[in-house]
mmCIF file of C-alpha atoms in Angstrom:
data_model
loop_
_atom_site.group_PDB
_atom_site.id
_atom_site.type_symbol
_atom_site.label_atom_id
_atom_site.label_comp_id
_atom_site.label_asym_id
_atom_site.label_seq_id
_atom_site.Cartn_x
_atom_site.Cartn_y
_atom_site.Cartn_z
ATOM 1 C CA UNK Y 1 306.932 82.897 -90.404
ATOM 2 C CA UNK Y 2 306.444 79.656 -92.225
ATOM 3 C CA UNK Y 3 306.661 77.788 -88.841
ATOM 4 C CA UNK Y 4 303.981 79.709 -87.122
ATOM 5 C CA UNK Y 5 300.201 78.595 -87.063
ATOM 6 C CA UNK Y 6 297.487 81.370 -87.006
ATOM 7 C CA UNK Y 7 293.600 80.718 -86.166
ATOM 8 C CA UNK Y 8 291.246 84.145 -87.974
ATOM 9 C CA UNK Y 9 287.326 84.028 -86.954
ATOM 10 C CA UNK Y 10 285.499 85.562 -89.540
ATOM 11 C CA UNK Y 11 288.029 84.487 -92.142
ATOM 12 C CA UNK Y 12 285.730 83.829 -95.466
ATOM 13 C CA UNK Y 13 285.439 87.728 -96.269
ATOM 14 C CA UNK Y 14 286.328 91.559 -95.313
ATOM 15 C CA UNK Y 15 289.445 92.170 -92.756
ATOM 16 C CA UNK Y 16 289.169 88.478 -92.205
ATOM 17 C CA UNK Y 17 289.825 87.120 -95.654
ATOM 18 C CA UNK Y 18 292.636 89.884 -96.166
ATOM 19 C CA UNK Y 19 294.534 88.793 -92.968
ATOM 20 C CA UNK Y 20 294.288 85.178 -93.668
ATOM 21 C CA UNK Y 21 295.381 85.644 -97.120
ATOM 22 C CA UNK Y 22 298.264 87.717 -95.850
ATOM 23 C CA UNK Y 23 299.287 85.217 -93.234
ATOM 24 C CA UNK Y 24 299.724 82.503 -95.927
ATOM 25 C CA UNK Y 25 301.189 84.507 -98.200
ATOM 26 C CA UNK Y 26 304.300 85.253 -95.411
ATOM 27 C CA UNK Y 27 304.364 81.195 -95.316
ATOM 28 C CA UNK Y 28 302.480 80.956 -92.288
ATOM 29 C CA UNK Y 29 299.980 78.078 -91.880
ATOM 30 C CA UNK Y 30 295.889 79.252 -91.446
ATOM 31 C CA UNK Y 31 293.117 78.163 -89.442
ATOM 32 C CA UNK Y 32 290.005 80.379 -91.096
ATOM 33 C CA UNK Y 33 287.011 79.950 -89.304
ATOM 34 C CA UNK Y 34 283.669 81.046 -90.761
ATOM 35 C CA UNK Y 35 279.654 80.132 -90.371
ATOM 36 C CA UNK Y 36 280.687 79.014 -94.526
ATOM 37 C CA UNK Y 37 283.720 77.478 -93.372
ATOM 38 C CA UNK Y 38 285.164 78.592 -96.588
ATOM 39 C CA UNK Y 39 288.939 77.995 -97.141
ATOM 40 C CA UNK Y 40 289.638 80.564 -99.662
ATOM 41 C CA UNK Y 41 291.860 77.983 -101.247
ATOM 42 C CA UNK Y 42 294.800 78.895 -98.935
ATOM 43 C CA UNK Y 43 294.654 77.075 -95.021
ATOM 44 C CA UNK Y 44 291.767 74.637 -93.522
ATOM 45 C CA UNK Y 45 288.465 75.954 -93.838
ATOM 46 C CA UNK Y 46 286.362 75.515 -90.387
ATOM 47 C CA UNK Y 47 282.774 76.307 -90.231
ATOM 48 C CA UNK Y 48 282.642 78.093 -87.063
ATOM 49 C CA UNK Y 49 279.648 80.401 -84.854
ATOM 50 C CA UNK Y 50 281.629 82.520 -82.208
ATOM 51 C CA UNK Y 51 278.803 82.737 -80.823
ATOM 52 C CA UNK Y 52 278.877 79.198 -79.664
ATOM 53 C CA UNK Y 53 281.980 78.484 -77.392
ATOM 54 C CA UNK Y 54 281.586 74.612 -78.031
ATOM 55 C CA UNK Y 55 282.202 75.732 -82.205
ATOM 56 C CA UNK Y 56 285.006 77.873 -81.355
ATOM 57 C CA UNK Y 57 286.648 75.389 -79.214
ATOM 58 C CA UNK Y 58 286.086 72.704 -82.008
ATOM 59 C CA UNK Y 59 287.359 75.164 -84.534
ATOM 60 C CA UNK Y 60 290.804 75.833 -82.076
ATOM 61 C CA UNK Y 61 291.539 72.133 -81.579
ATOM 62 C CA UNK Y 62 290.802 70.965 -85.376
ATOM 63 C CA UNK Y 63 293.499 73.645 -86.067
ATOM 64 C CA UNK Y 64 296.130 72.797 -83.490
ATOM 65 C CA UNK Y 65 295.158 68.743 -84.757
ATOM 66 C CA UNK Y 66 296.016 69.824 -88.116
ATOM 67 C CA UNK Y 67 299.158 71.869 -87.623
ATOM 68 C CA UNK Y 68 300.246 70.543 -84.502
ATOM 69 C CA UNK Y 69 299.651 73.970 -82.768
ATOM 70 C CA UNK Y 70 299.047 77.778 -82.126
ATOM 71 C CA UNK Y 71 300.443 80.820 -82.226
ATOM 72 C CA UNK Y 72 298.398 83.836 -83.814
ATOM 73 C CA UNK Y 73 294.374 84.215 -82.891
ATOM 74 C CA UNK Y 74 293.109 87.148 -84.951
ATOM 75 C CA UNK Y 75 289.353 87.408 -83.165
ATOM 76 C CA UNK Y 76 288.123 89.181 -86.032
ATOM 77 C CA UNK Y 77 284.152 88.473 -86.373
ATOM 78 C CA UNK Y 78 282.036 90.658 -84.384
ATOM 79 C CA UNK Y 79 278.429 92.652 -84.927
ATOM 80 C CA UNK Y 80 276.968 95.450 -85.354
ATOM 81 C CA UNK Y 81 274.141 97.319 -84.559
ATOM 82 C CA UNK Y 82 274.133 100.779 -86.292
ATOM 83 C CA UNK Y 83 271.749 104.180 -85.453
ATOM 84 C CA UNK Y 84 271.447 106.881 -82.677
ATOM 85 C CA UNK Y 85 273.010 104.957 -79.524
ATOM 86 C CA UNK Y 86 270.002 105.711 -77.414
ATOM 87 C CA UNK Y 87 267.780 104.489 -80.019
ATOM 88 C CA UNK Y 88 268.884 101.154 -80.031
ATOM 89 C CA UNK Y 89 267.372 98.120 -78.888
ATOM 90 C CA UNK Y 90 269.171 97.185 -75.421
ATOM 91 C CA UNK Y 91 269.212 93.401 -76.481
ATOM 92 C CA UNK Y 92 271.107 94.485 -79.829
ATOM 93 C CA UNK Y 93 273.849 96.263 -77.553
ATOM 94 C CA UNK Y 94 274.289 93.284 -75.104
ATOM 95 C CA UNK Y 95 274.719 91.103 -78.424
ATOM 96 C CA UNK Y 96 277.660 93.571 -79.605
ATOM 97 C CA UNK Y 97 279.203 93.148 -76.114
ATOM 98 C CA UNK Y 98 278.647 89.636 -76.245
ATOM 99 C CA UNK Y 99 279.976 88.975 -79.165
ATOM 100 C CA UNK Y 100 282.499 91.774 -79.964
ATOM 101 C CA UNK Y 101 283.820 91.450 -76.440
ATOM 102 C CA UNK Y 102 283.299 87.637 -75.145
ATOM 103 C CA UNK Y 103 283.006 86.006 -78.635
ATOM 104 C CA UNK Y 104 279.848 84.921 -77.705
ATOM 105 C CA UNK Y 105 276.048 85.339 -77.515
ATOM 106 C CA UNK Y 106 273.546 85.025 -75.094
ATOM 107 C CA UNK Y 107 270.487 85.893 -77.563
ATOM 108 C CA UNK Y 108 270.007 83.554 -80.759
ATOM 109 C CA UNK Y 109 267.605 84.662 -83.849
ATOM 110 C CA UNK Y 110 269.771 88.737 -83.542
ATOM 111 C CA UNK Y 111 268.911 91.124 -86.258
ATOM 112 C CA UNK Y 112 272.978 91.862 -85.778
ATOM 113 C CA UNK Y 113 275.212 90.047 -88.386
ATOM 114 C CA UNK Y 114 277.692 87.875 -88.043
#
């Protein structure tokens, strides 16, 4: 694996942090992208908003300038809205599918994290 290049959103904690860490540790070479654009000590750290497609394009072509290309994308950062479905706020559930779905968000200022 130590040839291979992998880019993780969401990369500075959780599921994120764990694949990242288990990616380097099988020699690979990491991308993590993060709003902290923490590196975790292990790849290049890339502050990164999936939300905004011009970050996450950024993000992609600082990695592949680094490493000299891509082969793993773990989209891993997504929100969540959490109570009875039907007593959710409609604009919450269009920012899950934005962002969970599309990587993106047409709503700033959610009450969703990131």
């Amino acid at each position: 694996m130590s040839d291979r290049v992998a880019f993780v959103t969401r990369a500075s904690r959780g599921v994120g942090a764990a694949v990242a860490r288990a990616f380097h540790g099988d020699g690979m070479r990491v991308g993590l992208a993060s709003r902290s654009g923490d590196d975790l000590g292990i790849g290049l750290g890339l502050a990164c908003d999936v939300r905004d497609p011009d970050a996450v394009s950024a993000a992609v072509d600082a990695t592949v300038s680094e490493f000299g290309r891509l082969d793993v994308v773990v989209a891993n950062a997504g929100v969540g809205a959490y109570g009875p479905f039907l007593d959710m706020d409609p604009d919450d559930v269009e920012a899950m599918i934005d962002v969970n779905l599309k990587g993106r968000s047409t709503r700033r200022g959610s009450r969703s994290r990131t």
